[in-house]
Amino acid sequence: MLKNVVIKKMMTPAEIAEVQCLNAEIWGSQAIPSHQMLAAVQNGGLLLGAFLESRLIGFNYCFVGYLDGKMYLHSHMIGVDKTYREQGVGELLKHAQQEYARENGFQLVRWLIDPLEARLANLTFLKLSAFSNQYEVDYYGPLQDDFNDGLPSDRIAVEWWIERNHADDCLDELEEVAEQIASWSLTVDGLPVLDQDGEFDSKQQFYKDAYLVPIPQHLQKMKVESPKLAEDWRYKIRTILTTFFEQEYAIVRVKKHKEYVHFYLLVRRSLLAL
């Protein structure tokens, strides 16, 4: 299927209307006004569409950002039709975005993800080799769309440098020796619980080169079946990641587990010159 997917830039009102239809199907709402999206893409921004046999099945919306005297491409939104998720469409869109950034002089692409969304974490850290060392508490305020309703809109800021790659051999070695921080267990209903006994100490000074932090594999399922448990994960992961980021660690990879949870690999930034 993937070899038949065509990625193209979308810049006209008619094309943006098509994106907005898919946008509403995915999130249950039109998150961005069409006129704002049109203005952005016609003034340095980027809207990519993924097409399968002329049908739009995914999109990626970006605009130009500016931070600390440097311009970058901010990837604000990526969405894929639920029928085609986890088949590589999102990765195709990101690599087309990377090529656009390279051709237009951007050295950095940034975006935000929910730290509890394992699917986005896998794409971001495992497939694209991006990293994160910045936590944003309730970044957007309350959100009522289908994906975000019910939890504070915490995000981690991701950096993807166009011409920089981690040394995979180094990360493989660090993953092997990484110590798991915070235990996890299962409820009687088979849902993962993080640090049930409250053993994580945010005042502790961490000194090892690498650590593993659990995240749930299926946040949306958990939100439906146990909203309180999803909320518990939100606040505990907030505490853990902010603690590690303050101590100069960064998320650089996801270590996949067979079921229930995956793990963030956090590595001391000085080892990777981040």
Short mmCIF file of C-alpha atoms in Angstrom, two decimals:
data_model
loop_
_atom_site.label_atom_id
_atom_site.label_comp_id
_atom_site.label_asym_id
_atom_site.label_seq_id
_atom_site.Cartn_x
_atom_site.Cartn_y
_atom_site.Cartn_z
CA MET A 1 0.00 0.00 0.00
CA LEU A 2 2.67 2.48 1.07
CA LYS A 3 4.46 2.48 -2.29
CA ASN A 4 1.27 3.80 -3.90
CA VAL A 5 0.95 6.78 -1.54
CA VAL A 6 1.77 10.13 -3.14
CA ILE A 7 2.78 13.16 -1.05
CA LYS A 8 2.10 16.63 -2.44
CA LYS A 9 1.95 20.24 -1.25
CA MET A 10 -1.53 21.73 -0.78
CA MET A 11 -1.98 25.48 -1.16
CA THR A 12 -5.40 26.33 -2.60
CA PRO A 13 -8.71 26.94 -0.78
CA ALA A 14 -10.16 23.81 -2.36
CA GLU A 15 -7.23 21.68 -1.17
CA ILE A 16 -7.45 23.11 2.33
CA ALA A 17 -11.18 22.35 2.42
CA GLU A 18 -10.32 18.73 1.66
CA VAL A 19 -7.83 18.70 4.53
CA GLN A 20 -10.41 20.19 6.87
CA CYS A 21 -12.83 17.36 6.13
CA LEU A 22 -10.21 14.80 7.15
CA ASN A 23 -9.26 16.98 10.11
CA ALA A 24 -12.86 16.86 11.38
CA GLU A 25 -13.04 13.09 10.92
CA ILE A 26 -9.88 12.57 12.97
CA TRP A 27 -10.39 15.03 15.82
CA GLY A 28 -14.12 15.54 15.74
CA SER A 29 -13.71 19.25 15.09
CA GLN A 30 -12.10 21.78 12.75
CA ALA A 31 -9.15 22.70 14.93
CA ILE A 32 -7.71 25.46 12.71
CA PRO A 33 -9.75 28.00 10.71
CA SER A 34 -9.32 27.49 6.98
CA HIS A 35 -8.43 31.14 6.35
CA GLN A 36 -5.60 30.97 8.90
CA MET A 37 -4.23 27.77 7.37
CA LEU A 38 -4.39 29.29 3.88
CA ALA A 39 -2.55 32.42 5.01
CA ALA A 40 0.16 30.34 6.67
CA VAL A 41 0.88 28.04 3.72
CA GLN A 42 0.99 30.96 1.28
CA ASN A 43 3.46 32.82 3.48
CA GLY A 44 6.23 30.35 4.14
CA GLY A 45 4.29 27.56 5.82
CA LEU A 46 3.71 24.04 4.54
CA LEU A 47 0.70 21.77 4.15
CA LEU A 48 1.42 18.27 2.87
CA GLY A 49 -1.23 15.79 1.79
CA ALA A 50 -0.84 12.02 1.52
CA PHE A 51 -2.95 10.55 -1.28
CA LEU A 52 -3.85 6.96 -2.08
CA GLU A 53 -5.53 6.63 -5.47
CA SER A 54 -6.50 10.32 -5.36
CA ARG A 55 -8.05 9.97 -1.89
CA LEU A 56 -6.59 12.12 0.92
CA ILE A 57 -5.58 9.80 3.76
CA GLY A 58 -3.21 12.02 5.76
CA PHE A 59 -1.83 15.52 6.15
CA ASN A 60 0.91 17.48 7.90
CA TYR A 61 0.55 21.20 8.63
CA CYS A 62 3.60 23.39 9.46
CA PHE A 63 4.48 27.05 9.82
CA VAL A 64 7.66 29.04 10.37
CA GLY A 65 8.84 29.53 13.95
CA TYR A 66 11.46 31.78 15.50
CA LEU A 67 13.34 31.13 18.74
CA ASP A 68 16.60 32.43 20.21
CA GLY A 69 17.48 34.24 16.99
CA LYS A 70 16.95 31.20 14.77
CA MET A 71 14.18 30.25 12.36
CA TYR A 72 12.81 26.74 12.24
CA LEU A 73 9.87 24.83 10.78
CA HIS A 74 7.19 24.15 13.38
CA SER A 75 5.17 21.02 12.62
CA HIS A 76 1.88 21.85 14.28
CA MET A 77 -0.41 19.02 13.24
CA ILE A 78 -0.20 15.60 11.62
CA GLY A 79 -3.19 13.37 11.02
CA VAL A 80 -3.85 10.05 9.28
CA ASP A 81 -7.17 8.43 8.45
CA LYS A 82 -7.78 5.71 11.07
CA THR A 83 -7.98 3.05 8.34
CA TYR A 84 -4.34 3.68 7.40
CA ARG A 85 -2.70 4.30 10.78
CA GLU A 86 0.43 2.41 11.80
CA GLN A 87 1.21 1.64 8.14
CA GLY A 88 3.96 4.25 7.69
CA VAL A 89 1.91 7.14 6.28
CA GLY A 90 2.94 9.50 9.07
CA GLU A 91 6.59 8.65 8.51
CA LEU A 92 6.24 9.37 4.78
CA LEU A 93 4.78 12.77 5.58
CA LYS A 94 7.59 13.57 8.02
CA HIS A 95 10.31 12.67 5.53
CA ALA A 96 8.64 14.85 2.89
CA GLN A 97 8.62 17.60 5.50
CA GLN A 98 12.31 16.98 6.14
CA GLU A 99 13.09 17.33 2.43
CA TYR A 100 11.15 20.58 2.25
CA ALA A 101 13.05 21.90 5.27
CA ARG A 102 16.39 20.96 3.72
CA GLU A 103 15.55 22.56 0.36
CA ASN A 104 14.40 25.78 2.03
CA GLY A 105 17.31 26.28 4.39
CA PHE A 106 15.77 25.10 7.67
CA GLN A 107 18.17 23.23 9.92
CA LEU A 108 15.58 22.37 12.57
CA VAL A 109 12.01 21.06 12.69
CA ARG A 110 10.16 21.29 16.01
CA TRP A 111 6.83 19.94 17.19
CA LEU A 112 4.90 19.03 20.34
CA ILE A 113 3.53 15.64 21.33
CA ASP A 114 1.56 14.28 24.24
CA PRO A 115 4.16 12.30 26.23
CA LEU A 116 1.58 9.55 26.92
CA GLU A 117 0.72 8.88 23.24
CA ALA A 118 2.87 5.86 22.41
CA ARG A 119 2.08 5.90 18.68
CA LEU A 120 3.42 9.43 18.27
CA ALA A 121 6.37 8.65 20.54
CA ASN A 122 7.33 5.67 18.37
CA LEU A 123 7.26 7.81 15.22
CA THR A 124 9.11 10.70 16.83
CA PHE A 125 11.92 8.96 18.66
CA LEU A 126 12.21 5.47 17.19
CA LYS A 127 11.66 6.14 13.49
CA LEU A 128 12.79 9.75 13.12
CA SER A 129 15.57 9.88 15.77
CA ALA A 130 14.36 13.19 17.19
CA PHE A 131 14.88 14.11 20.85
CA SER A 132 13.17 16.05 23.62
CA ASN A 133 14.35 17.77 26.78
CA GLN A 134 11.54 20.28 27.36
CA TYR A 135 8.24 19.68 29.17
CA GLU A 136 5.26 22.02 28.80
CA VAL A 137 2.55 21.79 31.49
CA ASP A 138 -1.04 22.11 30.18
CA TYR A 139 0.35 23.85 27.09
CA TYR A 140 -2.93 24.54 25.27
CA GLY A 141 -5.21 24.72 28.28
CA PRO A 142 -8.42 22.63 28.16
CA LEU A 143 -9.02 20.87 24.84
CA GLN A 144 -12.37 19.32 23.96
CA ASP A 145 -11.54 17.33 20.83
CA ASP A 146 -11.88 13.54 20.74
CA PHE A 147 -8.18 12.85 21.41
CA ASN A 148 -7.47 15.38 24.14
CA ASP A 149 -10.65 15.80 26.17
CA GLY A 150 -10.38 14.87 29.82
CA LEU A 151 -6.69 15.48 30.56
CA PRO A 152 -4.46 18.52 30.97
CA SER A 153 -2.81 19.24 27.62
CA ASP A 154 0.77 18.48 28.71
CA ARG A 155 3.28 18.29 25.86
CA ILE A 156 6.95 17.63 25.29
CA ALA A 157 8.78 19.81 22.77
CA VAL A 158 10.58 17.78 20.11
CA GLU A 159 13.65 18.83 18.11
CA TRP A 160 14.55 17.15 14.82
CA TRP A 161 17.80 18.43 13.37
CA ILE A 162 17.95 17.93 9.61
CA GLU A 163 21.66 17.10 9.37
CA ARG A 164 22.25 15.53 12.79
CA ASN A 165 21.81 11.89 13.77
CA HIS A 166 22.38 10.06 17.02
CA ALA A 167 25.01 7.34 17.05
CA ASP A 168 22.80 4.23 17.01
CA ASP A 169 25.54 1.99 18.39
CA CYS A 170 25.88 4.31 21.38
CA LEU A 171 22.14 4.26 22.03
CA ASP A 172 22.01 0.48 21.70
CA GLU A 173 24.63 0.17 24.42
CA LEU A 174 22.91 2.71 26.66
CA GLU A 175 19.57 0.98 26.23
CA GLU A 176 21.13 -2.30 27.37
CA VAL A 177 22.41 -0.81 30.65
CA ALA A 178 19.56 1.63 31.34
CA GLU A 179 17.85 1.29 34.72
CA GLN A 180 14.06 1.36 34.86
CA ILE A 181 12.72 4.26 36.89
CA ALA A 182 9.30 3.70 38.49
CA SER A 183 7.69 0.29 38.49
CA TRP A 184 4.46 -0.57 36.75
CA SER A 185 1.78 -3.14 37.46
CA LEU A 186 -1.68 -4.13 36.23
CA THR A 187 -5.17 -3.51 37.58
CA VAL A 188 -7.64 -6.39 37.80
CA ASP A 189 -9.01 -5.10 34.48
CA GLY A 190 -5.61 -5.42 32.80
CA LEU A 191 -4.72 -1.72 32.66
CA PRO A 192 -1.17 -0.58 33.49
CA VAL A 193 -0.57 1.43 36.66
CA LEU A 194 2.56 3.54 37.16
CA ASP A 195 4.47 3.63 40.45
CA GLN A 196 1.53 2.42 42.53
CA ASP A 197 3.48 2.72 45.78
CA GLY A 198 4.75 6.25 45.07
CA GLU A 199 8.43 5.32 45.20
CA PHE A 200 9.70 7.91 42.70
CA ASP A 201 11.48 10.77 44.47
CA SER A 202 11.67 13.99 42.46
CA LYS A 203 14.33 15.33 44.87
CA GLN A 204 16.70 12.47 44.11
CA GLN A 205 19.85 13.27 42.16
CA PHE A 206 20.23 10.89 39.21
CA TYR A 207 23.74 10.05 38.09
CA LYS A 208 23.63 7.10 35.69
CA ASP A 209 24.03 7.56 31.94
CA ALA A 210 20.61 6.23 30.97
CA TYR A 211 17.21 5.38 32.43
CA LEU A 212 13.95 3.83 31.20
CA VAL A 213 10.55 5.40 31.96
CA PRO A 214 7.30 3.49 31.23
CA ILE A 215 4.45 4.99 29.20
CA PRO A 216 1.11 3.29 28.43
CA GLN A 217 0.70 1.68 25.02
CA HIS A 218 -2.97 2.64 24.68
CA LEU A 219 -3.80 5.97 26.32
CA GLN A 220 -7.10 6.44 24.49
CA LYS A 221 -8.37 3.02 25.60
CA MET A 222 -7.39 3.85 29.18
CA LYS A 223 -9.19 7.21 29.05
CA VAL A 224 -12.42 5.41 28.14
CA GLU A 225 -12.10 2.54 30.60
CA SER A 226 -10.53 4.40 33.56
CA PRO A 227 -10.28 8.21 33.29
CA LYS A 228 -8.85 8.45 36.82
CA LEU A 229 -6.03 6.08 35.93
CA ALA A 230 -5.21 8.09 32.79
CA GLU A 231 -5.10 11.22 34.94
CA ASP A 232 -2.79 9.43 37.39
CA TRP A 233 -0.40 8.62 34.52
CA ARG A 234 -0.48 12.26 33.39
CA TYR A 235 0.63 13.69 36.73
CA LYS A 236 3.21 11.01 37.49
CA ILE A 237 4.86 11.23 34.06
CA ARG A 238 4.83 15.04 34.40
CA THR A 239 6.80 14.74 37.65
CA ILE A 240 9.24 12.15 36.31
CA LEU A 241 10.05 13.85 33.01
CA THR A 242 10.36 17.35 34.43
CA THR A 243 12.73 15.96 37.06
CA PHE A 244 14.94 14.31 34.45
CA PHE A 245 14.89 17.26 32.08
CA GLU A 246 15.95 19.57 34.90
CA GLN A 247 18.88 17.21 35.53
CA GLU A 248 20.05 17.46 31.91
CA TYR A 249 18.62 14.24 30.48
CA ALA A 250 16.81 13.94 27.14
CA ILE A 251 14.40 11.44 25.59
CA VAL A 252 16.20 9.92 22.62
CA ARG A 253 14.42 6.64 21.90
CA VAL A 254 11.42 4.44 22.65
CA LYS A 255 12.10 0.89 23.77
CA LYS A 256 9.16 -1.25 22.72
CA HIS A 257 7.60 -3.82 25.03
CA LYS A 258 5.31 -6.64 23.95
CA GLU A 259 2.22 -5.39 25.78
CA TYR A 260 0.77 -2.80 28.17
CA VAL A 261 3.69 -0.33 28.22
CA HIS A 262 6.63 0.96 26.20
CA PHE A 263 9.60 2.84 27.64
CA TYR A 264 11.28 6.17 27.02
CA LEU A 265 15.06 5.94 26.95
CA LEU A 266 16.45 9.01 28.74
CA VAL A 267 20.15 9.68 28.26
CA ARG A 268 22.43 12.24 29.82
CA ARG A 269 22.64 15.09 27.30
CA SER A 270 26.40 15.55 27.66
CA LEU A 271 26.95 12.08 26.17
CA LEU A 272 25.25 13.07 22.94
CA ALA A 273 26.31 16.72 22.67
CA LEU A 274 22.69 17.88 22.77
#
